[in-house]
Coordinates of C-alpha atoms and ligand atoms in Angstrom, one line a residue:
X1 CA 0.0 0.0 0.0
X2 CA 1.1 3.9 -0.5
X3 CA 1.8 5.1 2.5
X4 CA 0.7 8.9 1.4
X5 CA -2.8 7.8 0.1
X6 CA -3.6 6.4 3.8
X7 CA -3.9 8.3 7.1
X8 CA -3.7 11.9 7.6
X9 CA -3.1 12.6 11.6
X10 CA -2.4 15.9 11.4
X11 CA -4.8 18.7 10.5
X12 CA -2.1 19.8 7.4
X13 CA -1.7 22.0 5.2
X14 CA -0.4 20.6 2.4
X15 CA 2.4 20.4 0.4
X16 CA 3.0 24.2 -1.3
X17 CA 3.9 23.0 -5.2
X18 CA 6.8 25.5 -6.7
X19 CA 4.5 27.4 -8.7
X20 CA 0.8 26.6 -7.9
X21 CA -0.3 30.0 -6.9
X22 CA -3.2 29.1 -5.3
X23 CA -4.4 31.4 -2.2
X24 CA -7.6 30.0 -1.2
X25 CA -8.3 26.6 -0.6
X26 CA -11.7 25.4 0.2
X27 CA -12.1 22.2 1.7
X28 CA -15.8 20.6 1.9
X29 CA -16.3 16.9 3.5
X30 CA -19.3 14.9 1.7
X31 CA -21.2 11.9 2.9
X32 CA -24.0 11.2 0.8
X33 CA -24.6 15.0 -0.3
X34 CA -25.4 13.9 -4.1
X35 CA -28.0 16.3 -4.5
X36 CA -26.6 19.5 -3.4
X37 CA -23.0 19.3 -4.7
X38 CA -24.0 20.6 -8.2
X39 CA -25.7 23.4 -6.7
X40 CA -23.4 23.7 -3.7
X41 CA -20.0 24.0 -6.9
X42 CA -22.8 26.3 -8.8
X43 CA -22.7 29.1 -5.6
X44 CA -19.1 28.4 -4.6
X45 CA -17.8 28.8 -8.2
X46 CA -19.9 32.3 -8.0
X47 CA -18.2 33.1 -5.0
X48 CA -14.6 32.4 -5.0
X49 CA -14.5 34.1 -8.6
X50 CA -15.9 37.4 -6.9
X51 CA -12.8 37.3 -4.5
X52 CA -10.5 37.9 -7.6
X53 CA -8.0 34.8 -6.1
X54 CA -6.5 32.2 -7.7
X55 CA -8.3 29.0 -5.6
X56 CA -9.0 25.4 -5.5
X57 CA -12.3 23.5 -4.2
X58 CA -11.0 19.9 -2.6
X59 CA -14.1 17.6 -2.0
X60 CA -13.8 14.7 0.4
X61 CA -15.7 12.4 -0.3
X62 CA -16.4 10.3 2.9
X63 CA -17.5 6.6 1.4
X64 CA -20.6 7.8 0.3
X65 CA -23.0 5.4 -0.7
X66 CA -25.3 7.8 -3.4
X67 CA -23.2 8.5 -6.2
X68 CA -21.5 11.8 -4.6
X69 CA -18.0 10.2 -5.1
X70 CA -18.5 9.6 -9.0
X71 CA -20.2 12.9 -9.3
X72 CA -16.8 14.8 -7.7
X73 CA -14.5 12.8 -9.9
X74 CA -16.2 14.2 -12.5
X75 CA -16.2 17.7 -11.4
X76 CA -12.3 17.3 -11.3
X77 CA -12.1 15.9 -14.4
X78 CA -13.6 19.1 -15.7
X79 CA -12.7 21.6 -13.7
X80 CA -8.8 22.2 -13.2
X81 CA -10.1 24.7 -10.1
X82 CA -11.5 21.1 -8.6
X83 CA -10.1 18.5 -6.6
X84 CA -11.0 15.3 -5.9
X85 CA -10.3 13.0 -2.2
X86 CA -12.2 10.2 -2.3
X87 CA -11.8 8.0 1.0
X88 CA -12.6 4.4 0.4
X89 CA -15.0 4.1 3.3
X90 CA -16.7 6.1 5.7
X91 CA -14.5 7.4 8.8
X92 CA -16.5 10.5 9.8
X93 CA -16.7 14.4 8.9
X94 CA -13.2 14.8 10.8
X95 CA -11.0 12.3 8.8
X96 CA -12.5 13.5 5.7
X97 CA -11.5 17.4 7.1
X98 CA -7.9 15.9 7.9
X99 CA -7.8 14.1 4.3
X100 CA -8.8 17.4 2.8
X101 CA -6.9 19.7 5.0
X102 CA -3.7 17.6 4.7
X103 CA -4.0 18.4 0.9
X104 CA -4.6 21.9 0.7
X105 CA -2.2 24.5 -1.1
X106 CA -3.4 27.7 -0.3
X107 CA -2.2 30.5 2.2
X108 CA -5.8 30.3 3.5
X109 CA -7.6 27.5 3.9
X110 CA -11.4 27.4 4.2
X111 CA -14.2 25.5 5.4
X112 CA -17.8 24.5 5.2
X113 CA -20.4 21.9 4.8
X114 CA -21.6 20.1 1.6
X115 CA -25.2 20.2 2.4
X116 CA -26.0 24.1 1.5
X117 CA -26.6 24.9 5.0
X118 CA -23.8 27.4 4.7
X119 CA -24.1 29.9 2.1
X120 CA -21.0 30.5 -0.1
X121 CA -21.9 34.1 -0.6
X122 CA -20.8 34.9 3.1
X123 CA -17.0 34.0 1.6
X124 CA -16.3 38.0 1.8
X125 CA -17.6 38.4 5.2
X126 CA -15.2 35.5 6.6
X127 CA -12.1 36.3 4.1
X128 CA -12.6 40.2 5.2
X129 CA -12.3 39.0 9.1
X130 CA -9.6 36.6 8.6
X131 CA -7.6 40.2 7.6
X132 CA -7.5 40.5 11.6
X133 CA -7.2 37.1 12.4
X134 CA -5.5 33.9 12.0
X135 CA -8.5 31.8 12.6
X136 CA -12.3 32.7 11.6
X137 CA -15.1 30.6 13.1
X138 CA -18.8 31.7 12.0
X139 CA -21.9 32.1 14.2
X140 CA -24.9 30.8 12.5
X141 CA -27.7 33.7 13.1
X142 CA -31.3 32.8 12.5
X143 CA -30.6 29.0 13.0
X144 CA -32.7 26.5 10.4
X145 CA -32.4 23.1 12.4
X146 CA -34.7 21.8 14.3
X147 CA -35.7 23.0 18.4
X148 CA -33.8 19.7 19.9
X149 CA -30.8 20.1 17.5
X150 CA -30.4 23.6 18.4
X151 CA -31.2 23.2 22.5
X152 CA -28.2 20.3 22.2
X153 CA -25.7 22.8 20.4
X154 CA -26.5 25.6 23.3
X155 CA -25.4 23.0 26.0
X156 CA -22.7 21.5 24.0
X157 CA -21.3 24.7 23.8
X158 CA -21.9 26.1 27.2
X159 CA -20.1 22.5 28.4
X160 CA -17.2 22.8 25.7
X161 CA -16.3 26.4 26.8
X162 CA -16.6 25.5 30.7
X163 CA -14.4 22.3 30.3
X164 CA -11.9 23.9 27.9
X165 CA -12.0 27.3 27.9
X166 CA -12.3 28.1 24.8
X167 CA -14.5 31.2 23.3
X168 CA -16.3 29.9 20.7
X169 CA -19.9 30.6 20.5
X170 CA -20.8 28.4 18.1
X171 CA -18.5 25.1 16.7
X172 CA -21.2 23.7 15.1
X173 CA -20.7 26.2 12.5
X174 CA -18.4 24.5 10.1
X175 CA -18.1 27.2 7.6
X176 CA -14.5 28.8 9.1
X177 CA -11.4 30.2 7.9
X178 CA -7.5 29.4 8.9
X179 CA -3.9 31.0 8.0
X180 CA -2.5 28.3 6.9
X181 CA 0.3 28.6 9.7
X182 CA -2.2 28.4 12.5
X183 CA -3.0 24.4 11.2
X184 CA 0.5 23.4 10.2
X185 CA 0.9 20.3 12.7
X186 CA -2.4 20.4 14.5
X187 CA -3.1 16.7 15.9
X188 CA -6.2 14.9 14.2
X189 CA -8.4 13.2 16.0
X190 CA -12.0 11.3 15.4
X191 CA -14.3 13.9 16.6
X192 CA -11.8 17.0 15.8
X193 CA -14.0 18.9 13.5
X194 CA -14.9 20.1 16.5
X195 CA -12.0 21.8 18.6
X196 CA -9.9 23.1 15.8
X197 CA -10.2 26.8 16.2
X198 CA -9.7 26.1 20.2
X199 CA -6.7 23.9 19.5
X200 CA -5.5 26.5 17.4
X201 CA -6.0 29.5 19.7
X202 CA -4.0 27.3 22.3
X203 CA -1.1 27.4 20.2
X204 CA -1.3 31.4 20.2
X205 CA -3.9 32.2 16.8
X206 CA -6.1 34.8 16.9
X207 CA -9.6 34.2 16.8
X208 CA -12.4 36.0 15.4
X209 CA -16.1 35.2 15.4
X210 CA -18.5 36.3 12.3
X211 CA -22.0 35.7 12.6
X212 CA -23.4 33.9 9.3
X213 CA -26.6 33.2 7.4
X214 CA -27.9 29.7 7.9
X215 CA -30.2 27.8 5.5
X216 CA -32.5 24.7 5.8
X217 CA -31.4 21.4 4.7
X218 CA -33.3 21.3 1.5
X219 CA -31.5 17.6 0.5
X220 CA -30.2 14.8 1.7
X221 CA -30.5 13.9 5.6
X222 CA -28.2 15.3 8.7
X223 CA -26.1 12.9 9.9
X224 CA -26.3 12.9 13.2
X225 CA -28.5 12.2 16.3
X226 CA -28.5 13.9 19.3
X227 CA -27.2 10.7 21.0
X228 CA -24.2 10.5 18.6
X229 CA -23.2 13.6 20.0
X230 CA -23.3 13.6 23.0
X231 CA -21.5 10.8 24.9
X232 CA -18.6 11.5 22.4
X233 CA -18.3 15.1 22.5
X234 CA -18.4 14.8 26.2
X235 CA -15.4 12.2 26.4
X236 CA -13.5 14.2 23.7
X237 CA -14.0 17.3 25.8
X238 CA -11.4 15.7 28.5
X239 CA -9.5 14.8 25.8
X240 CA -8.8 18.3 24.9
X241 CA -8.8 19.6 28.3
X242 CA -5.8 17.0 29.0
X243 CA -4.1 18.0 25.4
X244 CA -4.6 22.1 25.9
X245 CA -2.9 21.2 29.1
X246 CA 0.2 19.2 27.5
X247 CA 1.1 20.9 24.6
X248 CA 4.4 21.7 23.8
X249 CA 5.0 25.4 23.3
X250 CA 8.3 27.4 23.3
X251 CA 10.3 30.0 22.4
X252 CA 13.6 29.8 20.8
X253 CA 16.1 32.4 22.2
X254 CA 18.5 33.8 19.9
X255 CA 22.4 31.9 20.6
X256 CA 24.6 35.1 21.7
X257 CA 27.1 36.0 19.1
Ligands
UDP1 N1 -20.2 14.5 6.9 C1 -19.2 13.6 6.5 N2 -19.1 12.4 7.1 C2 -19.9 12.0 8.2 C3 -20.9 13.0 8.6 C4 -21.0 14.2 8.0 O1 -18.4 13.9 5.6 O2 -19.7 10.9 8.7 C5 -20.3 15.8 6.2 C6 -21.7 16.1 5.7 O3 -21.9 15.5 4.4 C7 -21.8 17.6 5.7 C8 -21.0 17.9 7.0 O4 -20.1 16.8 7.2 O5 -21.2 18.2 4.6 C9 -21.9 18.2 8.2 O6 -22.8 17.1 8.3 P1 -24.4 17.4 8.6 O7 -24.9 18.5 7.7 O8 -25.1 16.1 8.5 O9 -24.4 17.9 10.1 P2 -25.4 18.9 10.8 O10 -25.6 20.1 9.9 O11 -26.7 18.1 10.8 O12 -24.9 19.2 12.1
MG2 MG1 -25.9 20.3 7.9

């Protein structure tokens, strides 16, 4: 087997190429998304060529089951601006994140869900607050998810922020943006997605909040239950609580001449 087409444990970047000149990656994990990734490519495409920067769209495909993976490959195929990561079999929204992350060229690197929740035309209101920032996460205003769903996020959040101190109002949001620097070595885990901008402001980033639009889920089904959510998040939280407390950080002094 190739070892570089297996595991990704660290959030990336990836490799720059001499040359690329891409800026802006945007990585987008799919599981079963078929209907919305023509529509979701339609908007983005809009988007991205509004912001004037050379760019690349990476969709993960996450073993889906409906087609999505054939569909992306053929988006690739035609579109040079496109890039295909198709994972042999599902292993969650955070391996496909790491697979994508670990691939991505650009200086910054944004993210956001396949399922049209996030709208792409919010791009300049996150790329304009990254300009202060090394990390961007968005708040999702006007939430369109259901009373439990939204209940479950409030306490997840209120629990994430007491056990790790972090200050992120809402980590639900996927659609978020990074310096590239602020991911370069970041450990992946299962259940990551969620604590990036936190492990990142650990290691000294600066973090910004926008608030967002949200949208209904017109296709295709969520993909998780509350229950799903809940016992994990709640063991990872210790998790990160133990990691935030043994990371390596220092400073190199300069050798006197
Ligand atoms: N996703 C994935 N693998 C999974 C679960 C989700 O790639 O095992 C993707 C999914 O296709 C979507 C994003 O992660 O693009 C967020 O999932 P979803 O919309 O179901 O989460 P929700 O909005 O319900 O919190
Ligand atoms: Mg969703």
């Amino acid at each position: 087997m190739d070892p570089s087409r297996t595991r990704d444990a660290v959030a990336g970047p990836g490799p720059r190429l001499h040359g690329d000149g891409v800026e802006l990656s945007v990585v987008i994990p799919a599981y079963n998304e078929l209907e919305n990734l023509e529509p979701l490519l339609a908007e983005l495409r809009r988007a991205l060529a509004a912001t004037g920067r050379p760019h690349e769209i990476i969709l993960v495909d996450d073993g889906s089951t409906d087609g999505s993976a054939d569909l992306i490959a053929r988006e690739a195929r035609r579109d040079p601006a496109v890039r295909a990561v198709l994972l042999a079999e599902r292993r969650g929204q955070s391996a496909a994140l790491a697979a994508g992350l670990a691939r991505a060229r650009g200086d910054i690197i944004v993210t956001l869900d396949a399922d049209l929740q996030n709208d792409p035309a919010d791009l300049p209101r996150v790329l304009g607050a990254l300009e202060r920032a090394d990390v961007v996460s968005g708040i999702r205003l006007g939430r369109h998810d259901s009373w439990l769903k939204r209940a479950s996020s409030r306490i997840a959040n209120a629990a994430r922020r007491a056990v790790i101190g972090d200050s992120i109002t809402d980590i639900g949001c996927s659609f978020k943006a990074y310096r590239r620097e602020s991911l370069a070595g970041l450990p992946m885990f299962v259940g990551a997605h969620r604590f990036l901008p936190a492990l990142c402001a650990f290691r000294g980033a600066r973090l910004v909040e926008v608030p967002l639009s949200h949208r209904p889920r017109f296709h295709g089904q969520s993909k998780y239950g509350i229950g799903d959510r809940l016992w994990r998040g709640i063991y990872d939280l210790f998790g990160v609580r133990w990691l935030k407390a043994r990371l390596i950080r220092y400073e190199i002094r300069e050798v006197d001449p």
